[in-house]
PDB file of C-alpha atoms in Angstrom:
ATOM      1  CA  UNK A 873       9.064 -28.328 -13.076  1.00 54.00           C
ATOM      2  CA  UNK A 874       7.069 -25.316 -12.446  1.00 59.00           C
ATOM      3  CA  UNK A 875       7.722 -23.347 -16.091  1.00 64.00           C
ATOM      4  CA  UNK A 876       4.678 -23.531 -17.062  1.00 68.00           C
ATOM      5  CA  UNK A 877       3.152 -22.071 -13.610  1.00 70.00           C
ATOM      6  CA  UNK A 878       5.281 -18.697 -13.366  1.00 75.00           C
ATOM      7  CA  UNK A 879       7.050 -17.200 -15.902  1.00 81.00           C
ATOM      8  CA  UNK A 880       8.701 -14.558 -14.009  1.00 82.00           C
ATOM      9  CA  UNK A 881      10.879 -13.119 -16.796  1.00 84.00           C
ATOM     10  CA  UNK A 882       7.416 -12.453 -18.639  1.00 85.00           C
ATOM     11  CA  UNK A 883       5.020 -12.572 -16.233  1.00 83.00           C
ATOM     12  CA  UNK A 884       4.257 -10.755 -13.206  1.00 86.00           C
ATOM     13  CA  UNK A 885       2.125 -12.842 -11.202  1.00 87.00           C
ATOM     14  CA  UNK A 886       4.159 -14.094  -8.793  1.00 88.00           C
ATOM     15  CA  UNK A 887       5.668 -11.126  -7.669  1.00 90.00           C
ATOM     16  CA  UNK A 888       2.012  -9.225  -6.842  1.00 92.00           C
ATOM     17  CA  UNK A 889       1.191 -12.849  -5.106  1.00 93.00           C
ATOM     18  CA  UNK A 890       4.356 -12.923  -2.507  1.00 93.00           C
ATOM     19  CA  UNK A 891       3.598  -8.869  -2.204  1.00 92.00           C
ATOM     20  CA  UNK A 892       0.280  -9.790  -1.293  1.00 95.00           C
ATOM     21  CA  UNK A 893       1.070 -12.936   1.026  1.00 96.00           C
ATOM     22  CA  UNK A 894       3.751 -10.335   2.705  1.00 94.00           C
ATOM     23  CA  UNK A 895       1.135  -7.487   3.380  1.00 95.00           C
ATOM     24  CA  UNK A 896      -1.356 -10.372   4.402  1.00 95.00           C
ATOM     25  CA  UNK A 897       1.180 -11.424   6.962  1.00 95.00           C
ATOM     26  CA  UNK A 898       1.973  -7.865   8.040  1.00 92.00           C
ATOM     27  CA  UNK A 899      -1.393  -7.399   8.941  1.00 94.00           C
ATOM     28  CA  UNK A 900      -1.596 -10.878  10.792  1.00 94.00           C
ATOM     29  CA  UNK A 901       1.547  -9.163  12.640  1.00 92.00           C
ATOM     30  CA  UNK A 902      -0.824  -6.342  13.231  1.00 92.00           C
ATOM     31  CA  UNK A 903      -3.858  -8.356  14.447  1.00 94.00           C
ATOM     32  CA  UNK A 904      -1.489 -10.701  16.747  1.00 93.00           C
ATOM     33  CA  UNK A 905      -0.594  -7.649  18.980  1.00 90.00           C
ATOM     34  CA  UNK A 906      -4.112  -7.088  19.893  1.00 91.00           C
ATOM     35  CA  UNK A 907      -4.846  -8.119  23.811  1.00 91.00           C
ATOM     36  CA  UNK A 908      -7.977  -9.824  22.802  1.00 92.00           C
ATOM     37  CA  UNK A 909      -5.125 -12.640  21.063  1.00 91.00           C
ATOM     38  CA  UNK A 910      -2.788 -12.883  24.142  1.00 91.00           C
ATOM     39  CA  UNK A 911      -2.691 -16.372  23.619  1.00 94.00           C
ATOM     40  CA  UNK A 912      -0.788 -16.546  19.890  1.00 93.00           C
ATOM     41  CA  UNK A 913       1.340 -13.718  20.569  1.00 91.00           C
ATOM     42  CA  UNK A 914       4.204 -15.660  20.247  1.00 91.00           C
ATOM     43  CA  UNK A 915       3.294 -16.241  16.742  1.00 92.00           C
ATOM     44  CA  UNK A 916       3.661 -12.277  16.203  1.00 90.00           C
ATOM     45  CA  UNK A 917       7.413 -12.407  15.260  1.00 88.00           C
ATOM     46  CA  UNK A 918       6.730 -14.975  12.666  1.00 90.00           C
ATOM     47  CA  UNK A 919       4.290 -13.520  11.117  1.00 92.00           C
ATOM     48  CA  UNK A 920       6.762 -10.089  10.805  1.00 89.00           C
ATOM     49  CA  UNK A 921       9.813 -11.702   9.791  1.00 88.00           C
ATOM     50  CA  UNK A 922       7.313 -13.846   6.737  1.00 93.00           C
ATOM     51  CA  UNK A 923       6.299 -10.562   5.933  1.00 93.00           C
ATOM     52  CA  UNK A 924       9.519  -9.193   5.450  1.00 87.00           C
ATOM     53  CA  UNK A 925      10.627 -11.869   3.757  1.00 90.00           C
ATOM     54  CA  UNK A 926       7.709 -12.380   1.031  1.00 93.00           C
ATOM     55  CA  UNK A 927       8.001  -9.216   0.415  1.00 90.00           C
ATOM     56  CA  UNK A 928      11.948  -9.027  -0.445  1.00 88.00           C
ATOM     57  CA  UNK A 929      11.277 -11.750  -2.717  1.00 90.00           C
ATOM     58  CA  UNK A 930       8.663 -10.561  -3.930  1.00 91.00           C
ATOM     59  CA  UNK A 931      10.505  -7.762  -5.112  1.00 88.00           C
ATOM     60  CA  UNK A 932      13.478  -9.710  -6.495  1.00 88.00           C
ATOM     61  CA  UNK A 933      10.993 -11.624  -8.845  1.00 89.00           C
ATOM     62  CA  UNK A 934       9.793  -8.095 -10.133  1.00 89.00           C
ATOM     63  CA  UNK A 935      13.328  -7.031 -10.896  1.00 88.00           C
ATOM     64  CA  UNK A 936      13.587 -10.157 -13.366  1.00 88.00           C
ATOM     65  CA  UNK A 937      10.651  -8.860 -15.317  1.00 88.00           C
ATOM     66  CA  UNK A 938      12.090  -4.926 -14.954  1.00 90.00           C
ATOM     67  CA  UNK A 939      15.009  -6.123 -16.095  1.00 90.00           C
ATOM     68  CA  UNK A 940      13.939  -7.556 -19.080  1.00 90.00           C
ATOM     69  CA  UNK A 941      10.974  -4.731 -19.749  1.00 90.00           C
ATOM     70  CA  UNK A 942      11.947  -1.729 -18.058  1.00 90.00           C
ATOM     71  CA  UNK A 943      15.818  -1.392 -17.892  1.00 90.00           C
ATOM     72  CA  UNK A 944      15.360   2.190 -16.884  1.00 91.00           C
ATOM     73  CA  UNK A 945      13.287   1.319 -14.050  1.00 88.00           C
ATOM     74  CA  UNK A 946      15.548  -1.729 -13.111  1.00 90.00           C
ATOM     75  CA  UNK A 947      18.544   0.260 -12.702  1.00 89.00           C
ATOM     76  CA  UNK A 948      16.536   1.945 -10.088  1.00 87.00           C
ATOM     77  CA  UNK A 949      15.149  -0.656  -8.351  1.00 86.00           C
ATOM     78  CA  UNK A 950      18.431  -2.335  -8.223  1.00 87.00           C
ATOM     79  CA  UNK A 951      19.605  -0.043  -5.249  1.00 86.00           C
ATOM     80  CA  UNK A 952      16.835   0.067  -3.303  1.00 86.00           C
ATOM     81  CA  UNK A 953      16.921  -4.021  -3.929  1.00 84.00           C
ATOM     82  CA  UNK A 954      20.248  -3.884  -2.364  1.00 86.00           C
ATOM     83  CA  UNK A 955      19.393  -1.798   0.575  1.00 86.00           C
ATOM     84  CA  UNK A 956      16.054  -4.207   1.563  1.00 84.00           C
ATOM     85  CA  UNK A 957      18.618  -7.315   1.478  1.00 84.00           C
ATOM     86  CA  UNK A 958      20.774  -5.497   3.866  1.00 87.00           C
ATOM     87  CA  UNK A 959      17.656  -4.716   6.001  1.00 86.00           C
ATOM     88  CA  UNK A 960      16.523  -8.032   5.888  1.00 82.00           C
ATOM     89  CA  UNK A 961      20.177  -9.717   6.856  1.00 83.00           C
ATOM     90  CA  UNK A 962      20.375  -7.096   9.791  1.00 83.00           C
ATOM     91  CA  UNK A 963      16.784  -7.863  11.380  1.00 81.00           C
ATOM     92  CA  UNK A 964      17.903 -11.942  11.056  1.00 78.00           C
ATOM     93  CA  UNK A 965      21.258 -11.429  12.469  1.00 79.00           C
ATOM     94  CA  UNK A 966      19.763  -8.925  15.322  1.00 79.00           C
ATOM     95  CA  UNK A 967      16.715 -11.794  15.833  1.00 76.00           C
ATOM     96  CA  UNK A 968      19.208 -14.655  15.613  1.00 74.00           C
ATOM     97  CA  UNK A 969      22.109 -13.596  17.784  1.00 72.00           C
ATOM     98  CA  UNK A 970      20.976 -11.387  19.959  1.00 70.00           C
ATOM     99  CA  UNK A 971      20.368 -13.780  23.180  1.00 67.00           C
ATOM    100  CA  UNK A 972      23.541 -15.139  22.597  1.00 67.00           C
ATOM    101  CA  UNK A 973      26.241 -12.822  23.179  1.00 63.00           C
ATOM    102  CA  UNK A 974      27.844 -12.890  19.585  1.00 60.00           C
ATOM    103  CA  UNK A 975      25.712  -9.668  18.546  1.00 55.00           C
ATOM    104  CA  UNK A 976      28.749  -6.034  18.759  1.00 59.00           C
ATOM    105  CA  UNK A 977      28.107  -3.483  21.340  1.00 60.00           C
ATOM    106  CA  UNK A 978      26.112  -0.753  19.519  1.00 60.00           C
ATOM    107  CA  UNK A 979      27.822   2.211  21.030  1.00 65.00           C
ATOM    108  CA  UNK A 980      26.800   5.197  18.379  1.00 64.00           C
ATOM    109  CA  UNK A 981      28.139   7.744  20.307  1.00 72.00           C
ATOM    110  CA  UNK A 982      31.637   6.954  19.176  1.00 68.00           C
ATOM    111  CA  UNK A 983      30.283   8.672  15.841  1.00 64.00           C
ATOM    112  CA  UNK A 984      29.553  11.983  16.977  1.00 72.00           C
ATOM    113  CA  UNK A 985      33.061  11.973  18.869  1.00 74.00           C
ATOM    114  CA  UNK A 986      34.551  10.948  15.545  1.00 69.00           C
ATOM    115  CA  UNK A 987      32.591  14.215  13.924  1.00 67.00           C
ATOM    116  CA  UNK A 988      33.493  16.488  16.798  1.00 65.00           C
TER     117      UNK A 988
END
């Protein structure tokens, strides 16, 4: 349906538009915490988690046209790819679960008794 709109494997348009939506949205996040915009402050998590997210997919689209362009640079995008999907599943889990009791007890002091 949309071929003709975005060729992502060729193209990368839509990747520098969701990076740009994202930042845009970061900077709503920004804006939102001001005391002058009490009111829509609720609205300020939103705005962070869209960021995120636009951004991580923003990203994966640009990985399609590495990966067909720029193998070099794909195989080193590919981890840090990897690491901002486990960033983003941890922040929705945390934001998700947290009021309800199924989130573990963070105890990180268990590591430095395991190193001691």
């Amino acid at each position: 349906m949309f071929e003709g709109l975005f060729d992502i494997k060729n193209d990368r348009r839509l990747s520098m538009y969701l990076y740009r939506m994202g930042f845009g949205m970061w900077l709503m996040y920004l804006v939102l915490g001001a005391p002058a915009l009490a009111l829509y402050k609720h609205y300020r998590s939103d705005c962070g988690m869209l960021s995120i997210m636009l951004m991580v997919v923003g990203f994966s689209a640009s990985m399609v046209y590495e990966y067909f362009h720029h193998p070099q640079v794909y195989e080193q995008k590919k981890k840090w790819l990897f690491v901002s999907y486990l960033f983003l599943a941890a922040i929705i889990y945390f934001l998700e679960f947290k009021g309800r009791g199924i989130t573990p007890d963070l105890d990180w002091t268990w590591l430095l008794r395991w190193l001691s």
